[in-house]
Coordinates of N, CA and C and ligand atoms in Angstrom, one line a residue:
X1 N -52.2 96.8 57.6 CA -51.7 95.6 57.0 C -51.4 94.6 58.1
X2 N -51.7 93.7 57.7 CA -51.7 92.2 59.2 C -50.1 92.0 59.4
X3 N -49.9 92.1 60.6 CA -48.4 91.7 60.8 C -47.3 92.9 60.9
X4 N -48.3 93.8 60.7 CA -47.4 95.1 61.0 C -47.7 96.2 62.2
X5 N -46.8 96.3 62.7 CA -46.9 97.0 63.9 C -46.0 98.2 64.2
X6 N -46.2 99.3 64.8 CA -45.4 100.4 65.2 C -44.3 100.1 66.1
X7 N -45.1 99.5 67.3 CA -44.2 98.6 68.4 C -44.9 97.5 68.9
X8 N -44.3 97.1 70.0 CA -44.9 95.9 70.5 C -44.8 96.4 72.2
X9 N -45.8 96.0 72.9 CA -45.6 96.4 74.3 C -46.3 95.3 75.2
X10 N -45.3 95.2 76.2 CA -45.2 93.9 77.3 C -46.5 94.7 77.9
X11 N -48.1 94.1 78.7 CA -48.2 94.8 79.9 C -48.8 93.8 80.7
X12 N -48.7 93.8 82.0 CA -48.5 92.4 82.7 C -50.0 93.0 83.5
X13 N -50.6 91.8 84.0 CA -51.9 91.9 85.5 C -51.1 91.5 86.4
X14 N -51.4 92.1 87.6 CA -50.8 92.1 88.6 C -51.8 91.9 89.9
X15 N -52.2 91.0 90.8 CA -52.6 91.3 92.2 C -53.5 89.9 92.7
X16 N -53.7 89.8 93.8 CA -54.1 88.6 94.5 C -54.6 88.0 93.9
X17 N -54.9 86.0 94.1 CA -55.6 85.9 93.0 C -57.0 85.9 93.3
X18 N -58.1 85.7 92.3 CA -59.6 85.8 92.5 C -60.3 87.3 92.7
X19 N -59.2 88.1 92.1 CA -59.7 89.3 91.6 C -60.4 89.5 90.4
X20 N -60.1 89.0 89.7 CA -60.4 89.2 88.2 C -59.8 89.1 87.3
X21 N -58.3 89.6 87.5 CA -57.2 89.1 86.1 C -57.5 88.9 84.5
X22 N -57.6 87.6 85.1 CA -58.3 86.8 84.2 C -59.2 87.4 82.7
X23 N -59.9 87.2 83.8 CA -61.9 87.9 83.5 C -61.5 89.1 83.0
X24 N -60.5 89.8 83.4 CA -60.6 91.6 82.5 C -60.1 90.9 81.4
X25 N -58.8 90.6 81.4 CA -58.1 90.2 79.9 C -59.3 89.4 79.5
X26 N -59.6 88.2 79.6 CA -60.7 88.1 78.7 C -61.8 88.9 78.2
X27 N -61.9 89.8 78.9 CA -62.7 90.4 78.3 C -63.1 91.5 77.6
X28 N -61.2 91.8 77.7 CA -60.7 92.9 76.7 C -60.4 92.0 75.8
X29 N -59.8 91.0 75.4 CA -59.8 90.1 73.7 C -60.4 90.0 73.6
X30 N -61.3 88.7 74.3 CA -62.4 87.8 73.8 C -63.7 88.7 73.6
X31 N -63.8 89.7 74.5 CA -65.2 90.2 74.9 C -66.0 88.8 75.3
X32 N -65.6 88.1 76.5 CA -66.1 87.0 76.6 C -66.1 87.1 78.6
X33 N -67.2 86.5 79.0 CA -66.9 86.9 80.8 C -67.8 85.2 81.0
X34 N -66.9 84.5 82.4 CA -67.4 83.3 82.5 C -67.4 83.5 84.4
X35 N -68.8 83.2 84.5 CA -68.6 82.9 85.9 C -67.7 82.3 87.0
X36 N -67.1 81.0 86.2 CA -66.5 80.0 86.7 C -65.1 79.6 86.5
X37 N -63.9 80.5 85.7 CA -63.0 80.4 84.9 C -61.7 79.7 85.8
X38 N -61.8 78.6 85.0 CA -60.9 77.9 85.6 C -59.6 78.6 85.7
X39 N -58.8 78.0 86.8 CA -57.3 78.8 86.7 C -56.5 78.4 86.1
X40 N -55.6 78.6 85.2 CA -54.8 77.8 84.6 C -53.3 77.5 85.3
X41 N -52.7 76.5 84.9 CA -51.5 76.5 85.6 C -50.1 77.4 84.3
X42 N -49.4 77.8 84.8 CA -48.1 78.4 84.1 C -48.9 80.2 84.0
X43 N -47.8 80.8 83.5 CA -48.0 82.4 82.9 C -48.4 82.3 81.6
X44 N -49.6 83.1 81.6 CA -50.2 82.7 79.8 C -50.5 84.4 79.5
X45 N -50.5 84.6 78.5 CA -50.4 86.0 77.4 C -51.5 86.2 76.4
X46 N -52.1 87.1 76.0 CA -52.8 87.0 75.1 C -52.7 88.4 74.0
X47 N -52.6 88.2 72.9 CA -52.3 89.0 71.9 C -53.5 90.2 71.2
X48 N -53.3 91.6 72.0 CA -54.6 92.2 71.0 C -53.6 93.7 70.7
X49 N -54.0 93.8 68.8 CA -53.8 95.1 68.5 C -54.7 96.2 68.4
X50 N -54.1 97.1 68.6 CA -54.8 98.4 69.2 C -54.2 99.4 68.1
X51 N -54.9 100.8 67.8 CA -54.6 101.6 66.8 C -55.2 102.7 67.9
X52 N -53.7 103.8 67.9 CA -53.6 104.8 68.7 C -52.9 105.6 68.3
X53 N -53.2 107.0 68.3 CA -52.7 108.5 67.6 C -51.3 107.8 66.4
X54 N -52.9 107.2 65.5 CA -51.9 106.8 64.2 C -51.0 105.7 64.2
X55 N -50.5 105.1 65.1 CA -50.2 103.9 65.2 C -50.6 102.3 65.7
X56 N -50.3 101.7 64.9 CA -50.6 100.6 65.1 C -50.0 99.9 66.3
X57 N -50.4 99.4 67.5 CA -49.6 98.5 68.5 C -50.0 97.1 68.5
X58 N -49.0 96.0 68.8 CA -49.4 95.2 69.4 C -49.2 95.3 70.8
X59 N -50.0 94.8 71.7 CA -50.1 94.3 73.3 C -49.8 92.7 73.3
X60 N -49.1 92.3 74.0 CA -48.6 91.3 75.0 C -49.3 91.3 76.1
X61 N -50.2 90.6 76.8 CA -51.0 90.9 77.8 C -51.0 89.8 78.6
X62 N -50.4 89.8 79.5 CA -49.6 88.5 80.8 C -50.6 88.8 81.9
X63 N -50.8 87.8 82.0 CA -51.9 87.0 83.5 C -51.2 86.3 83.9
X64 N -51.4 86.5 85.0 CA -50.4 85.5 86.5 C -51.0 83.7 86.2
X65 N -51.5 83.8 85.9 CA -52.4 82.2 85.2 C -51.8 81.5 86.7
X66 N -52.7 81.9 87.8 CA -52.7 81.2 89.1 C -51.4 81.3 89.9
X67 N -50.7 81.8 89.7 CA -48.6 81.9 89.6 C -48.8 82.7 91.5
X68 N -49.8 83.7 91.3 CA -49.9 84.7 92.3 C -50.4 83.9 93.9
X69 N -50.4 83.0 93.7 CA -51.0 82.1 94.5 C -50.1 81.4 95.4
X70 N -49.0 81.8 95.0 CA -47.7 81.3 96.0 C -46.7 82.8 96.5
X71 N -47.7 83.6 96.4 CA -47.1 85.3 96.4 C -46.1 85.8 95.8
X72 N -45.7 84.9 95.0 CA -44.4 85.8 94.7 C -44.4 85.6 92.8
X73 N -44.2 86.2 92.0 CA -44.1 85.8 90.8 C -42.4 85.5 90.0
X74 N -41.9 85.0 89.2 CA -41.0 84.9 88.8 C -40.5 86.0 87.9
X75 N -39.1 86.4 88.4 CA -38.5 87.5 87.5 C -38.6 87.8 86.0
X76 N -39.0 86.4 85.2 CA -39.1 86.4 83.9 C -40.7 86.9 83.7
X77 N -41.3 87.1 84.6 CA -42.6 87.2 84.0 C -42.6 89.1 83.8
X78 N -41.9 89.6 84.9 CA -41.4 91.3 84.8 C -40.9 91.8 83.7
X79 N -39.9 90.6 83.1 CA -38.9 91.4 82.5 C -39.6 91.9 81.1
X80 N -38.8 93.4 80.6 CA -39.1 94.2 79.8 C -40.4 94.4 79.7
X81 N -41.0 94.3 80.6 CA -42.9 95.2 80.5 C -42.8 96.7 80.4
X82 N -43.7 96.5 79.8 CA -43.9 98.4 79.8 C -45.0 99.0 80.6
X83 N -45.6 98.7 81.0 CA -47.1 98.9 81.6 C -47.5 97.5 82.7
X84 N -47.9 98.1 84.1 CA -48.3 97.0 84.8 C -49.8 97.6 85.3
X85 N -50.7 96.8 84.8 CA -52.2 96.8 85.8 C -52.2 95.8 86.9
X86 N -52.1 97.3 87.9 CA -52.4 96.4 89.5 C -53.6 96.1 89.3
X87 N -54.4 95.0 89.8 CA -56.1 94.8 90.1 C -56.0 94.4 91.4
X88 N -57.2 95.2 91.9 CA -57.9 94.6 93.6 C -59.4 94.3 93.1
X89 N -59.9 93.7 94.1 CA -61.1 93.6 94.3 C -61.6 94.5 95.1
X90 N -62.8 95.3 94.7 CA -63.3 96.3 95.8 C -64.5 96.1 96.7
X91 N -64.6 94.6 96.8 CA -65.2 94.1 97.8 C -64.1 93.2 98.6
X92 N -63.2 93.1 98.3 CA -62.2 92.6 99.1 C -61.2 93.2 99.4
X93 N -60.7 93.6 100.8 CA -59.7 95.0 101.7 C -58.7 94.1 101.3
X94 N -58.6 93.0 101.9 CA -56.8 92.5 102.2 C -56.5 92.4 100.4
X95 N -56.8 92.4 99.4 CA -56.5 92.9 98.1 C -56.4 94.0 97.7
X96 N -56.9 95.1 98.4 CA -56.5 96.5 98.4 C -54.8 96.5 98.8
X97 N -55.0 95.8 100.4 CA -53.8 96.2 100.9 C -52.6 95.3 100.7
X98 N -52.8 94.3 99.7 CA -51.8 93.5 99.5 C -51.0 94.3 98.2
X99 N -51.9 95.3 97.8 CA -51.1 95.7 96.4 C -49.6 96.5 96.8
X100 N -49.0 97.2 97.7 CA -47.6 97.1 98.2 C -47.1 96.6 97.9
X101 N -47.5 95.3 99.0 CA -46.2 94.3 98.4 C -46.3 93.8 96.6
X102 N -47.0 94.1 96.1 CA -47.1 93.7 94.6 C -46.5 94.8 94.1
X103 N -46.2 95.9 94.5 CA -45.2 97.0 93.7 C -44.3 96.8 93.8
X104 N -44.1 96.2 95.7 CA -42.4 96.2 96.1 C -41.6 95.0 95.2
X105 N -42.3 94.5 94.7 CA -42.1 92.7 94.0 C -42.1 93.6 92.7
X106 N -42.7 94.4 92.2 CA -42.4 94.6 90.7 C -41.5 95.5 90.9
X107 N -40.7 96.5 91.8 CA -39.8 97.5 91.8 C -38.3 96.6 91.6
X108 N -38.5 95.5 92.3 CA -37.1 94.8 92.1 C -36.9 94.0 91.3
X109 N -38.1 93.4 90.5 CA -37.5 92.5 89.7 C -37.9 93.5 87.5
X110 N -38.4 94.8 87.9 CA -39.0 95.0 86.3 C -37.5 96.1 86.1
X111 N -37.4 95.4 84.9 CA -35.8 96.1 84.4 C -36.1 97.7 84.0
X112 N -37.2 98.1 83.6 CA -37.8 99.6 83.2 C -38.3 100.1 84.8
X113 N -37.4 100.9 85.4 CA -38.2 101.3 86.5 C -39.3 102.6 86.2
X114 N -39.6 102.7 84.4 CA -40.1 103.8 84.1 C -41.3 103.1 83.2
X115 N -41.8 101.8 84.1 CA -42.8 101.3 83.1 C -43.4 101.8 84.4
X116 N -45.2 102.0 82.8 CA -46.3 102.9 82.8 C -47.0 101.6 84.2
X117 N -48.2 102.6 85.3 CA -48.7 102.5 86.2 C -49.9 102.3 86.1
X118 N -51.2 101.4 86.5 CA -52.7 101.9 86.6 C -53.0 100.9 87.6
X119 N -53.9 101.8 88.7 CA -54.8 100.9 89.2 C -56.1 100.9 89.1
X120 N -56.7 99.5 89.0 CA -57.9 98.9 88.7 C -58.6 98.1 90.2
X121 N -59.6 98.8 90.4 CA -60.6 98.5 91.6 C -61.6 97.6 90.5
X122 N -61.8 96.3 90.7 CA -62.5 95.5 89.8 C -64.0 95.0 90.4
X123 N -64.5 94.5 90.0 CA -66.1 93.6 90.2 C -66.7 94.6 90.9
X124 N -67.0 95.9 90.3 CA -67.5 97.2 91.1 C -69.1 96.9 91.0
X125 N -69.5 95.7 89.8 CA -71.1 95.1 89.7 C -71.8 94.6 91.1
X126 N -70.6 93.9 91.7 CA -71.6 93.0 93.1 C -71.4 94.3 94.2
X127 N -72.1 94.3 95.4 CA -72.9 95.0 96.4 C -72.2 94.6 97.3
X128 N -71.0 94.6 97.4 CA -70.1 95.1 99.0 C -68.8 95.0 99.0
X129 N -68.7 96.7 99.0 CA -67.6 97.3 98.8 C -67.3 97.1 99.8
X130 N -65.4 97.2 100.0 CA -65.0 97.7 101.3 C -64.1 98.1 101.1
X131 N -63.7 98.6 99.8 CA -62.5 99.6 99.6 C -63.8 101.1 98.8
X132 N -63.2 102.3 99.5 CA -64.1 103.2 99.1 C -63.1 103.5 97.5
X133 N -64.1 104.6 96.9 CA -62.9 105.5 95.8 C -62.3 106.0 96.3
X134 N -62.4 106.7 97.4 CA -61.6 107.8 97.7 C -60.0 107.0 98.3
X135 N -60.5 106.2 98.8 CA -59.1 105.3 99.8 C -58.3 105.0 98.0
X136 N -59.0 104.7 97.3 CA -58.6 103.4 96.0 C -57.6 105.0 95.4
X137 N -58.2 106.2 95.1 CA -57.6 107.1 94.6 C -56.6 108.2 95.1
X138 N -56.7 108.0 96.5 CA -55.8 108.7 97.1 C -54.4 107.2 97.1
X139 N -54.3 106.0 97.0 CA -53.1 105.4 97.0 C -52.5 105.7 95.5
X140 N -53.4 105.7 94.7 CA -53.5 105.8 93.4 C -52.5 107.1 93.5
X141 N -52.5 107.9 93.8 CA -52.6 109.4 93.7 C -50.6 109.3 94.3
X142 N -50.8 108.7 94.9 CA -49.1 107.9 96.1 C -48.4 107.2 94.8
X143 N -48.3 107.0 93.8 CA -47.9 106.1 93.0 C -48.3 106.9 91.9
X144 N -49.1 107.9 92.2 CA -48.6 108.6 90.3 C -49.2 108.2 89.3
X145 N -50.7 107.6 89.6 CA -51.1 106.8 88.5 C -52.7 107.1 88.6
X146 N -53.5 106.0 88.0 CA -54.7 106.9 87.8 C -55.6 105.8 88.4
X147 N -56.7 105.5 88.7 CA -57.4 104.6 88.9 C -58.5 104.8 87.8
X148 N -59.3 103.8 87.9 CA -60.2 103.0 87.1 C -61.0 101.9 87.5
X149 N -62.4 102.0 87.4 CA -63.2 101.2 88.0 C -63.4 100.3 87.1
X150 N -63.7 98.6 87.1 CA -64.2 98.2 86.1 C -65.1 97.1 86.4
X151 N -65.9 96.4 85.8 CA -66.4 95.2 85.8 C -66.2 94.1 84.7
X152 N -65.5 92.9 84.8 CA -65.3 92.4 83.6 C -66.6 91.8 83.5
X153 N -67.5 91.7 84.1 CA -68.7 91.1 84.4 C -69.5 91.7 83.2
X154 N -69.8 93.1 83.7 CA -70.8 93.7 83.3 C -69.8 95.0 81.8
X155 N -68.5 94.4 81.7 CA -68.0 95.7 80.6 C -67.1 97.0 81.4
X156 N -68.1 97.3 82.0 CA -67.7 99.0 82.8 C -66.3 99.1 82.7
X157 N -65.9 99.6 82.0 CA -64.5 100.6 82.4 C -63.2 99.6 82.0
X158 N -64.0 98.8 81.7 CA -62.7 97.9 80.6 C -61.8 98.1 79.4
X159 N -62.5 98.8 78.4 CA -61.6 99.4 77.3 C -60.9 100.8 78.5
X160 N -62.0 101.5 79.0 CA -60.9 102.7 79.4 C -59.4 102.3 80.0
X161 N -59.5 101.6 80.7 CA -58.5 100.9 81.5 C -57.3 100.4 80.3
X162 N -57.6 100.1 79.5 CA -56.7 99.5 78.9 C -55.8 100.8 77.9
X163 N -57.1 101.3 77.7 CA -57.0 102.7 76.9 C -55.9 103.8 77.8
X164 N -56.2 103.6 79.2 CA -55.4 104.7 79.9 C -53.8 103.8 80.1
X165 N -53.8 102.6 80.1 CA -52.6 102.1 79.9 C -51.4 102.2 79.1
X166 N -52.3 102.1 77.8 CA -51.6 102.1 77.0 C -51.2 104.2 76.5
X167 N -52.1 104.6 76.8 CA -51.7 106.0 76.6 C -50.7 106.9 77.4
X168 N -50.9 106.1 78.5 CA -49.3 106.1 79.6 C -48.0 105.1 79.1
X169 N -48.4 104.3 78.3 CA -46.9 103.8 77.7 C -46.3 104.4 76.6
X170 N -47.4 105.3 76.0 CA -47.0 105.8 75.2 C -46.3 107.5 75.7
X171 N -46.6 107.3 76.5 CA -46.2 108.7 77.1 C -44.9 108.6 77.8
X172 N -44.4 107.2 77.7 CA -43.3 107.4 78.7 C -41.9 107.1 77.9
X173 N -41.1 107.4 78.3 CA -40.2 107.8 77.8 C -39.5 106.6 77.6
Ligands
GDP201 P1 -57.8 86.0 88.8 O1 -57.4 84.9 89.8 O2 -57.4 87.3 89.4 O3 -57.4 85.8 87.4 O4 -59.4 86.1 88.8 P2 -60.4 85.4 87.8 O5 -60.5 86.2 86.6 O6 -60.2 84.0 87.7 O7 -61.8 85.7 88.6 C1 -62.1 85.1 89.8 C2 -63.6 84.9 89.9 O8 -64.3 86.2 90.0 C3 -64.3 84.2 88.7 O9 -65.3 83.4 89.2 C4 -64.9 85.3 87.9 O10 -66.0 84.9 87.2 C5 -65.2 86.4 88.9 N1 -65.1 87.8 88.4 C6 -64.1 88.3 87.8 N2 -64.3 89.6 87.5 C7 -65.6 89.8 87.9 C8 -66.4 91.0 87.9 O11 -66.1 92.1 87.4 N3 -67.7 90.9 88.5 C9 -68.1 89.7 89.1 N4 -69.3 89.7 89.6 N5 -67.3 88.6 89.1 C10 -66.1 88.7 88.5

């Protein structure tokens, strides 16, 4: 029935900008991927329901909408999330290794210290890596959470990702 939902759950993108962000959430609503996607100014959200072991959810789904670009995001954008997708780029290192300090930034400002974890190695379509899996899944492995490769480009591993998100928020307590 439209308008009814089991719960509603915060889950925020997280990581440098010109990773993808964007481009994934687009392309988990819209099913839509743009070469060129302008950045927008402010924190923007976008609404998709999902139907999972029998329940119906809404998602809240927060993009830094360019915000990440002055390194630091605003406390209001953490608060009550249940789920954060870190994204790197796996053709770009210093976005691997910038995701730290994007934990240490969500350890202090997200009021649930028991919101659900996932990292996402993104644009795995283009031809030069410089983060391996094994580096991507062994930090992964340091934080308790799972990785996932995706391309918003090309689809790859986009629903899973979302899918293992939300099945970890539902798992948590
Ligand atoms: P954000 O700043 O993290 O939100 O990154 P955007 O979503 O704005 O993406 C930055 C650029 O990378 C844009 O030009 C996108 O078209 C491109 N992009 C995003 N995801 C992918 C991907 O999976 N593959 C490729 N080839 N390009 C991507």
């Amino acid at each position: 029935m439209q308008g009814h939902y089991d719960h509603i759950f915060k889950i925020l993108l997280i990581g440098d900008a010109g990773v993808g962000k964007s481009s994934i959430l687009l392309r988990f609503t819209d099913d839509a991927f743009e070469e060129h996607l302008a950045s927008t100014i402010g924190v923007d959200f976008k609404v998709k329901t999902v139907h999972m072991r029998g329940k119906t959810l809404k998602l809240t789904i927060w993009d830094t909408a360019g915000q990440e670009r002055f390194r630091t995001l605003t406390s209001s954008y953490y608060r009550g999330c249940h789920g954060i997708i870190l994204v790197f780029d796996v053709n770009d290192r210093p976005s691997f290794e910038h995701l730290r300090t994007w934990l240490d930034e969500f350890e202090l400002y997200a009021t649930s210290a028991a919101a659900a974890k996932l990292l996402v190695g993104n644009k795995v379509d283009l031809d030069a890596r410089e983060v391996t899996v094994e580096e991507a899944q062994a930090f992964a492995r340091q934080q308790a959470t799972m990785y996932i490769e995706t391309s918003a480009k090309t689809r790859s591993g986009i629903l899973q990702a979302f899918d293992e998100i939300v099945q970890k928020v539902l798992d948590t307590p």
